[in-house]
Amino acid sequence: MTLLHPNCLITLVLCEQIMRTVINQATTDVGRQIIVNHRRHYVATLVLGVFFAVFALSAAQAGASGPYRIKSDIAYGPASGRPATSRLDVYVPNEKAAEPRPVVVWIHGGGWFKGDKANSTMPGKAKAFVDAGFVVVSANYRLSPDLKGPEYLSRNRVRFPAAHLDVAQAVGWVNRHIERFGGDPGRILLGGESAGAQIAALLATRSGFLQAQGVSAGQIKGVISIDAVGFNVPRMMTSKYRRRNAGFQRMMFNAFGTPAEEKRKPRWSAASPVRYADPTDPPIYFVESAKAYDRQLDAFRMAVKLEQRLLVVWRVVPLSHRDGIGALLGNAGNDRGVTRRVIRFATEAVNPVVPQIVARGKRVVRANGAPTATVRLELDVKPRVRQLFCTMDKHLTELCPPSWKLAPGLHDVHVEAFGNTGRLVGEKTFKVEVKK
């Protein structure tokens, strides 16, 4: 550790030279002695002042870096394409933890043809996750050509599955090395915005990518999808979609192949997470634009196939892709409520809850000659869950009401508890009886 910054040392040397000049130019011995005495106090004061200034500057710089330190440009595989591909950054929490922390692997967006792991929104995202107890990894991957460049739609261009293979390799690196940085390879979340969210969702639902890198499906605990594009690739390749959004279709042709290329070697379905999603896959949290109905529909279809309660695991905001929806997570200004909800999902995904459901109230009531009686059950669930659904006698399932009007007889109340991942985390059946 250097005590003084080099510029501060230069300042001291210059001040010392000036004092020597003044001493040499003094006309009397008494004058020289007075100046020498003042010089000693002056230099001592200057040294102390510079020391405290440097200390304050160092403290300010340490705080400016956030609650983490960054290990940048770590190679996770052989270099390919741009010099920055096959590289990742690790955001390591400054605060030590008693146990290994869960890990978020973040995948940048950019239409599969642009973007970088260290974009301007990454510090905010990293801080949000680190503050919540995660280690964060941000990875680059091979990109398709620029849409206006000479290699656009060239025969040998980078396209699917190159980016997905690269990110899978990065997750494989995390599996092998993240313990050195305080991370737990058994609890990994994948996340991304736009194209990065599509990559994350496909890796989570089509397990072969990660299995080839030695990562088991059980290690991936959840996915964070912000404004994902490409859950259903074939749908975006139709003439109907082209009439609505020709620019996006050009981007899809670039990344996944033109219709002519698809005829020679089909890839579109293989790139579609909605084709592979099922209840055994990790849960997904969706952040969607209120202006992008097609993406909302894709999220709905994914949630149905994953058996998630969509209203628990999605946030629709009045911002479009161009308005900056991808920058909401970790935004210290106005994040539209995204950060809190994402962190709540992420925390439960890596630390599942097992609630205990208790029903309080009379299990036996009398109708006193009336056709029905009111049955009230107070449901107490610990730890708390997001939603409780009740099914009375295998009929209508609804959010649990405070009471039921029941005819005389024996009735079954089946209670289902759904957590912050939108998945069923607990259930229990209670019997109630209405006597005449």
Short mmCIF file of C-alpha atoms in Angstrom, two decimals, residues 41-428:
data_model
loop_
_atom_site.label_atom_id
_atom_site.label_comp_id
_atom_site.label_asym_id
_atom_site.label_seq_id
_atom_site.Cartn_x
_atom_site.Cartn_y
_atom_site.Cartn_z
CA HIS A 41 6.06 23.38 11.11
CA TYR A 42 4.93 24.07 7.54
CA VAL A 43 6.20 20.78 6.14
CA ALA A 44 4.78 18.79 9.06
CA THR A 45 1.38 20.43 8.59
CA LEU A 46 1.52 19.87 4.84
CA VAL A 47 2.34 16.17 5.26
CA LEU A 48 -0.55 15.68 7.68
CA GLY A 49 -2.92 17.57 5.40
CA VAL A 50 -1.95 15.57 2.35
CA PHE A 51 -2.20 12.31 4.32
CA PHE A 52 -5.76 13.02 5.45
CA ALA A 53 -6.71 14.21 1.97
CA VAL A 54 -5.43 10.98 0.44
CA PHE A 55 -7.20 8.94 3.13
CA ALA A 56 -10.49 10.70 2.40
CA LEU A 57 -10.00 10.29 -1.35
CA SER A 58 -9.28 6.58 -0.97
CA ALA A 59 -12.37 6.11 1.17
CA ALA A 60 -14.49 7.97 -1.36
CA GLN A 61 -13.12 5.88 -4.21
CA ALA A 62 -13.80 2.66 -2.30
CA GLY A 63 -17.39 3.71 -1.68
CA ALA A 64 -17.89 4.72 -5.29
CA SER A 65 -17.17 1.18 -6.44
CA GLY A 66 -20.27 -0.04 -4.60
CA PRO A 67 -20.60 -3.02 -2.26
CA TYR A 68 -18.43 -5.16 -4.50
CA ARG A 69 -15.10 -5.41 -6.27
CA ILE A 70 -14.91 -6.43 -9.92
CA LYS A 71 -12.70 -9.14 -11.35
CA SER A 72 -12.77 -8.17 -15.01
CA ASP A 73 -12.19 -9.93 -18.32
CA ILE A 74 -11.71 -13.45 -17.01
CA ALA A 75 -11.44 -15.96 -19.86
CA TYR A 76 -14.06 -18.68 -19.65
CA GLY A 77 -13.04 -20.34 -22.91
CA PRO A 78 -10.85 -19.98 -26.01
CA ALA A 79 -11.03 -16.55 -27.64
CA SER A 80 -13.30 -16.38 -30.68
CA GLY A 81 -14.69 -13.56 -32.78
CA ARG A 82 -14.13 -10.18 -31.13
CA PRO A 83 -11.25 -9.93 -28.63
CA ALA A 84 -13.80 -9.38 -25.83
CA THR A 85 -15.76 -12.59 -26.45
CA SER A 86 -15.32 -15.57 -24.14
CA ARG A 87 -14.74 -13.15 -21.26
CA LEU A 88 -16.72 -12.51 -18.11
CA ASP A 89 -16.71 -10.19 -15.10
CA VAL A 90 -17.32 -11.30 -11.51
CA TYR A 91 -18.84 -8.85 -9.03
CA VAL A 92 -17.52 -10.09 -5.69
CA PRO A 93 -19.25 -8.77 -2.52
CA ASN A 94 -16.92 -6.85 -0.21
CA GLU A 95 -18.69 -8.20 2.85
CA LYS A 96 -17.68 -11.70 3.85
CA ALA A 97 -20.42 -14.30 4.29
CA ALA A 98 -20.56 -17.31 6.60
CA GLU A 99 -21.88 -19.50 3.78
CA PRO A 100 -21.33 -19.52 -0.01
CA ARG A 101 -23.64 -17.08 -1.77
CA PRO A 102 -26.04 -17.90 -4.61
CA VAL A 103 -24.95 -16.71 -8.05
CA VAL A 104 -26.62 -14.63 -10.76
CA VAL A 105 -25.25 -15.05 -14.29
CA TRP A 106 -26.38 -11.99 -16.25
CA ILE A 107 -26.58 -11.99 -20.07
CA HIS A 108 -26.66 -8.65 -21.85
CA GLY A 109 -29.11 -7.82 -24.62
CA GLY A 110 -28.61 -6.21 -28.00
CA GLY A 111 -30.47 -8.26 -30.58
CA TRP A 112 -27.76 -10.94 -30.62
CA PHE A 113 -25.58 -8.55 -32.68
CA LYS A 114 -24.43 -5.88 -30.21
CA GLY A 115 -24.01 -5.19 -26.49
CA ASP A 116 -21.40 -5.83 -23.83
CA LYS A 117 -21.11 -7.41 -20.39
CA ALA A 118 -19.98 -4.09 -18.88
CA ASN A 119 -22.75 -1.85 -20.23
CA SER A 120 -23.89 1.25 -18.35
CA THR A 121 -26.74 -0.51 -16.51
CA MET A 122 -24.61 -3.32 -15.09
CA PRO A 123 -23.35 -1.50 -11.95
CA GLY A 124 -26.92 -0.89 -10.79
CA LYS A 125 -27.98 -4.46 -11.48
CA ALA A 126 -24.89 -5.84 -9.75
CA LYS A 127 -25.48 -3.66 -6.69
CA ALA A 128 -29.10 -4.80 -6.40
CA PHE A 129 -28.11 -8.46 -6.43
CA VAL A 130 -25.01 -8.07 -4.25
CA ASP A 131 -27.05 -6.16 -1.65
CA ALA A 132 -29.46 -9.12 -1.66
CA GLY A 133 -26.67 -11.60 -0.98
CA PHE A 134 -25.64 -12.79 -4.45
CA VAL A 135 -22.38 -13.06 -6.36
CA VAL A 136 -22.88 -11.66 -9.88
CA VAL A 137 -21.30 -12.79 -13.13
CA SER A 138 -21.74 -10.89 -16.41
CA ALA A 139 -20.63 -12.64 -19.60
CA ASN A 140 -19.94 -11.71 -23.19
CA TYR A 141 -20.64 -14.03 -26.11
CA ARG A 142 -20.20 -14.21 -29.87
CA LEU A 143 -22.38 -11.75 -31.77
CA SER A 144 -24.03 -11.87 -35.17
CA PRO A 145 -22.99 -9.18 -37.70
CA ASP A 146 -24.20 -5.61 -37.50
CA LEU A 147 -27.51 -5.20 -39.33
CA LYS A 148 -26.04 -2.46 -41.50
CA GLY A 149 -22.62 -4.03 -41.96
CA PRO A 150 -21.15 -5.85 -44.96
CA GLU A 151 -21.43 -9.27 -43.28
CA TYR A 152 -25.17 -9.03 -42.61
CA LEU A 153 -26.77 -12.34 -43.69
CA SER A 154 -23.40 -13.59 -44.94
CA ARG A 155 -23.21 -17.35 -45.30
CA ASN A 156 -20.60 -17.96 -42.59
CA ARG A 157 -21.83 -15.35 -40.12
CA VAL A 158 -22.20 -15.99 -36.39
CA ARG A 159 -25.74 -17.21 -35.71
CA PHE A 160 -27.66 -19.65 -33.54
CA PRO A 161 -26.51 -21.57 -31.59
CA ALA A 162 -23.13 -19.76 -31.22
CA ALA A 163 -24.21 -17.24 -28.56
CA HIS A 164 -26.06 -19.90 -26.57
CA LEU A 165 -23.07 -22.25 -26.66
CA ASP A 166 -20.83 -19.44 -25.39
CA VAL A 167 -23.09 -18.55 -22.48
CA ALA A 168 -23.43 -22.23 -21.58
CA GLN A 169 -19.64 -22.37 -21.49
CA ALA A 170 -19.61 -19.34 -19.18
CA VAL A 171 -22.05 -21.10 -16.83
CA GLY A 172 -19.75 -24.13 -16.95
CA TRP A 173 -16.90 -21.87 -15.83
CA VAL A 174 -19.09 -20.63 -12.97
CA ASN A 175 -19.77 -24.22 -11.96
CA ARG A 176 -16.05 -24.98 -11.77
CA HIS A 177 -14.62 -21.75 -10.37
CA ILE A 178 -17.20 -19.58 -8.58
CA GLU A 179 -16.39 -21.05 -5.15
CA ARG A 180 -13.10 -19.10 -5.31
CA PHE A 181 -15.20 -15.93 -5.27
CA GLY A 182 -17.54 -17.00 -2.48
CA GLY A 183 -20.30 -18.34 -4.74
CA ASP A 184 -22.38 -21.50 -4.52
CA PRO A 185 -22.42 -23.43 -7.84
CA GLY A 186 -25.42 -25.37 -6.62
CA ARG A 187 -27.62 -22.24 -6.61
CA ILE A 188 -27.41 -20.41 -9.93
CA LEU A 189 -29.88 -17.95 -11.43
CA LEU A 190 -29.77 -16.97 -15.10
CA GLY A 191 -30.94 -13.52 -16.11
CA GLY A 192 -30.92 -11.13 -19.02
CA GLU A 193 -32.71 -8.42 -20.92
CA SER A 194 -34.09 -8.68 -24.47
CA ALA A 195 -31.90 -11.13 -26.44
CA GLY A 196 -30.08 -12.02 -23.23
CA ALA A 197 -33.37 -13.09 -21.64
CA GLN A 198 -34.05 -15.39 -24.59
CA ILE A 199 -30.63 -17.00 -24.16
CA ALA A 200 -31.24 -17.46 -20.43
CA ALA A 201 -34.68 -19.00 -20.97
CA LEU A 202 -33.45 -21.44 -23.62
CA LEU A 203 -30.53 -22.62 -21.50
CA ALA A 204 -32.91 -23.20 -18.59
CA THR A 205 -35.52 -25.10 -20.61
CA ARG A 206 -33.28 -26.97 -23.05
CA SER A 207 -30.90 -28.60 -20.60
CA GLY A 208 -28.54 -30.11 -23.17
CA PHE A 209 -26.62 -26.84 -23.53
CA LEU A 210 -25.63 -26.80 -19.87
CA GLN A 211 -25.27 -30.55 -19.45
CA ALA A 212 -22.58 -30.47 -22.13
CA GLN A 213 -20.65 -28.13 -19.80
CA GLY A 214 -21.08 -30.33 -16.74
CA VAL A 215 -23.95 -28.30 -15.25
CA SER A 216 -26.99 -30.26 -14.09
CA ALA A 217 -30.53 -28.98 -14.49
CA GLY A 218 -30.96 -28.89 -10.71
CA GLN A 219 -28.24 -26.26 -10.31
CA ILE A 220 -30.31 -23.65 -12.18
CA LYS A 221 -32.86 -22.35 -9.69
CA GLY A 222 -34.59 -19.67 -11.72
CA VAL A 223 -34.55 -17.21 -14.61
CA ILE A 224 -35.08 -13.44 -14.71
CA SER A 225 -36.47 -12.37 -18.07
CA ILE A 226 -36.69 -8.65 -18.86
CA ASP A 227 -38.44 -7.73 -22.12
CA ALA A 228 -37.48 -11.03 -23.73
CA VAL A 229 -37.67 -11.37 -27.50
CA GLY A 230 -37.63 -14.74 -29.25
CA PHE A 231 -39.46 -17.17 -26.96
CA ASN A 232 -41.24 -18.37 -30.11
CA VAL A 233 -38.85 -17.88 -33.03
CA PRO A 234 -41.04 -19.34 -35.83
CA ARG A 235 -43.84 -16.90 -34.96
CA MET A 236 -41.49 -13.98 -35.59
CA MET A 237 -40.53 -15.28 -39.04
CA THR A 238 -44.00 -15.11 -40.61
CA SER A 239 -45.16 -12.59 -43.20
CA LYS A 240 -47.79 -11.40 -40.71
CA TYR A 241 -45.07 -10.51 -38.21
CA ARG A 242 -42.99 -8.86 -40.95
CA ARG A 243 -45.86 -6.49 -41.79
CA ARG A 244 -46.02 -5.47 -38.14
CA ASN A 245 -42.31 -5.29 -37.36
CA ALA A 246 -39.99 -5.72 -40.32
CA GLY A 247 -36.99 -4.36 -38.42
CA PHE A 248 -37.17 -7.03 -35.74
CA GLN A 249 -37.60 -9.72 -38.36
CA ARG A 250 -34.38 -8.62 -40.07
CA MET A 251 -32.67 -9.02 -36.71
CA MET A 252 -34.17 -12.50 -36.30
CA PHE A 253 -33.04 -13.53 -39.81
CA ASN A 254 -29.54 -12.37 -38.90
CA ALA A 255 -29.40 -14.33 -35.65
CA PHE A 256 -31.44 -17.46 -36.45
CA GLY A 257 -31.41 -17.81 -40.23
CA THR A 258 -33.45 -16.69 -43.22
CA PRO A 259 -36.36 -18.79 -44.58
CA ALA A 260 -34.03 -20.16 -47.26
CA GLU A 261 -31.45 -21.12 -44.63
CA GLU A 262 -34.19 -22.67 -42.51
CA LYS A 263 -35.16 -24.97 -45.38
CA ARG A 264 -31.59 -26.18 -45.73
CA LYS A 265 -30.99 -26.61 -42.00
CA PRO A 266 -33.91 -26.02 -39.60
CA ARG A 267 -33.04 -24.08 -36.43
CA TRP A 268 -36.00 -21.92 -35.54
CA SER A 269 -37.91 -24.39 -33.37
CA ALA A 270 -34.71 -25.54 -31.69
CA ALA A 271 -34.13 -21.92 -30.59
CA SER A 272 -37.61 -21.45 -29.06
CA PRO A 273 -37.89 -21.80 -25.26
CA VAL A 274 -41.68 -22.14 -25.47
CA ARG A 275 -41.18 -25.45 -27.29
CA TYR A 276 -39.20 -26.97 -24.40
CA ALA A 277 -40.69 -25.41 -21.26
CA ASP A 278 -42.37 -27.77 -18.79
CA PRO A 279 -43.07 -27.91 -15.03
CA THR A 280 -39.69 -29.52 -14.30
CA ASP A 281 -37.83 -26.43 -15.55
CA PRO A 282 -36.76 -23.54 -13.30
CA PRO A 283 -39.35 -20.79 -12.69
CA ILE A 284 -39.13 -17.53 -14.60
CA TYR A 285 -39.87 -13.95 -13.52
CA PHE A 286 -41.13 -11.83 -16.44
CA VAL A 287 -40.81 -8.06 -16.81
CA GLU A 288 -42.84 -7.02 -19.84
CA SER A 289 -43.76 -3.84 -21.70
CA ALA A 290 -47.38 -2.75 -21.74
CA LYS A 291 -46.74 -1.76 -25.37
CA ALA A 292 -45.57 -5.21 -26.52
CA TYR A 293 -48.61 -7.49 -26.53
CA ASP A 294 -46.85 -10.24 -28.47
CA ARG A 295 -44.17 -10.53 -25.78
CA GLN A 296 -46.83 -10.55 -23.07
CA LEU A 297 -48.51 -13.43 -24.90
CA ASP A 298 -45.21 -15.31 -25.06
CA ALA A 299 -44.73 -14.80 -21.31
CA PHE A 300 -48.25 -16.08 -20.65
CA ARG A 301 -47.62 -19.22 -22.70
CA MET A 302 -44.32 -19.83 -20.95
CA ALA A 303 -45.89 -19.43 -17.50
CA VAL A 304 -48.66 -21.89 -18.38
CA LYS A 305 -46.16 -24.51 -19.54
CA LEU A 306 -44.01 -23.91 -16.44
CA GLU A 307 -47.11 -24.16 -14.21
CA GLN A 308 -46.58 -20.75 -12.63
CA ARG A 309 -49.19 -18.27 -11.48
CA LEU A 310 -48.44 -15.51 -13.97
CA LEU A 311 -49.81 -12.65 -11.85
CA VAL A 312 -47.26 -13.55 -9.17
CA VAL A 313 -44.28 -13.64 -11.52
CA TRP A 314 -44.69 -10.79 -13.92
CA ARG A 315 -44.48 -7.04 -13.90
CA VAL A 316 -45.92 -5.03 -16.79
CA VAL A 317 -44.55 -1.49 -17.07
CA PRO A 318 -45.56 1.40 -19.38
CA LEU A 319 -42.17 1.50 -21.10
CA SER A 320 -41.15 0.08 -24.46
CA HIS A 321 -37.88 -1.48 -25.52
CA ARG A 322 -36.69 1.90 -26.79
CA ASP A 323 -37.90 3.67 -23.63
CA GLY A 324 -35.35 1.74 -21.58
CA ILE A 325 -37.26 -1.10 -19.96
CA GLY A 326 -34.01 -3.06 -19.77
CA ALA A 327 -32.50 -0.41 -17.49
CA LEU A 328 -35.18 -0.58 -14.77
CA LEU A 329 -33.65 -3.36 -12.68
CA GLY A 330 -31.29 -1.75 -10.18
CA ASN A 331 -32.23 1.78 -11.25
CA ALA A 332 -31.75 3.98 -8.19
CA GLY A 333 -34.17 6.56 -9.58
CA ASN A 334 -37.51 5.15 -10.72
CA ASP A 335 -37.41 1.41 -11.32
CA ARG A 336 -41.22 1.08 -11.59
CA GLY A 337 -41.19 -1.44 -8.76
CA VAL A 338 -39.13 -3.93 -10.76
CA THR A 339 -36.10 -4.34 -8.48
CA ARG A 340 -38.01 -5.26 -5.33
CA ARG A 341 -40.10 -7.85 -7.15
CA VAL A 342 -37.17 -9.41 -8.98
CA ILE A 343 -35.12 -9.69 -5.78
CA ARG A 344 -38.09 -11.20 -3.96
CA PHE A 345 -38.40 -13.84 -6.69
CA ALA A 346 -34.65 -14.48 -6.82
CA THR A 347 -34.32 -14.86 -3.06
CA GLU A 348 -37.05 -17.46 -2.84
CA ALA A 349 -35.85 -19.30 -5.95
CA VAL A 350 -32.51 -20.05 -4.27
CA ASN A 351 -34.01 -20.44 -0.77
CA PRO A 352 -37.31 -22.33 -1.20
CA VAL A 353 -39.94 -22.00 1.51
CA VAL A 354 -42.03 -24.85 2.94
CA PRO A 355 -45.04 -23.19 4.57
CA GLN A 356 -47.20 -24.62 7.31
CA ILE A 357 -50.93 -24.10 6.70
CA VAL A 358 -53.22 -23.91 9.72
CA ALA A 359 -56.99 -23.31 9.64
CA ARG A 360 -58.66 -21.63 12.61
CA GLY A 361 -62.40 -21.52 13.11
CA LYS A 362 -65.33 -23.83 13.72
CA ARG A 363 -65.10 -27.02 11.67
CA VAL A 364 -68.65 -27.99 12.63
CA VAL A 365 -71.51 -25.48 12.28
CA ARG A 366 -75.29 -25.77 12.38
CA ALA A 367 -77.70 -24.53 9.74
CA ASN A 368 -80.57 -24.43 12.26
CA GLY A 369 -83.10 -25.42 9.64
CA ALA A 370 -81.80 -22.99 6.99
CA PRO A 371 -80.74 -24.27 3.53
CA THR A 372 -77.15 -23.12 4.14
CA ALA A 373 -74.82 -22.08 6.92
CA THR A 374 -71.87 -19.70 6.93
CA VAL A 375 -68.51 -21.36 7.48
CA ARG A 376 -65.58 -19.13 8.34
CA LEU A 377 -61.98 -20.34 8.33
CA GLU A 378 -59.02 -18.14 9.14
CA LEU A 379 -56.00 -19.50 7.29
CA ASP A 380 -52.66 -18.91 8.96
CA VAL A 381 -49.60 -19.63 6.80
CA LYS A 382 -46.00 -19.38 8.03
CA PRO A 383 -43.77 -18.30 6.47
CA ARG A 384 -46.00 -16.00 4.46
CA VAL A 385 -46.75 -16.81 0.84
CA ARG A 386 -47.90 -14.71 -2.10
CA GLN A 387 -51.30 -16.28 -2.82
CA LEU A 388 -53.72 -18.79 -1.31
CA PHE A 389 -56.21 -20.60 -3.55
CA CYS A 390 -59.08 -22.64 -2.18
CA THR A 391 -61.13 -25.37 -3.85
CA MET A 392 -64.41 -26.29 -2.18
CA ASP A 393 -65.56 -29.86 -2.85
CA LYS A 394 -63.44 -30.07 -6.04
CA HIS A 395 -65.51 -27.40 -7.75
CA LEU A 396 -64.43 -23.78 -8.20
CA THR A 397 -60.86 -22.76 -7.41
CA GLU A 398 -60.55 -19.16 -6.26
CA LEU A 399 -58.57 -16.87 -4.02
CA CYS A 400 -59.52 -18.07 -0.57
CA PRO A 401 -62.57 -16.10 0.63
CA PRO A 402 -63.21 -15.21 4.28
CA SER A 403 -66.30 -17.46 4.37
CA TRP A 404 -68.47 -19.92 2.46
CA LYS A 405 -72.23 -20.56 2.30
CA LEU A 406 -72.54 -24.35 2.52
CA ALA A 407 -75.43 -26.79 2.50
CA PRO A 408 -75.70 -29.42 5.22
CA GLY A 409 -73.20 -32.22 4.82
CA LEU A 410 -69.47 -32.95 4.93
CA HIS A 411 -67.25 -30.68 2.80
CA ASP A 412 -63.60 -30.64 1.74
CA VAL A 413 -61.63 -27.38 1.54
CA HIS A 414 -58.39 -27.83 -0.38
CA VAL A 415 -55.89 -24.99 0.18
CA GLU A 416 -52.96 -24.35 -2.18
CA ALA A 417 -50.15 -21.93 -1.28
CA PHE A 418 -48.14 -20.24 -4.03
CA GLY A 419 -44.81 -18.59 -3.31
CA ASN A 420 -42.87 -15.76 -4.92
CA THR A 421 -41.74 -18.04 -7.75
CA GLY A 422 -45.35 -18.55 -8.81
CA ARG A 423 -45.06 -22.24 -8.02
CA LEU A 424 -47.07 -24.37 -5.61
CA VAL A 425 -45.11 -24.54 -2.33
CA GLY A 426 -47.65 -26.15 -0.03
CA GLU A 427 -51.17 -27.58 0.15
CA LYS A 428 -53.54 -29.00 2.70
#
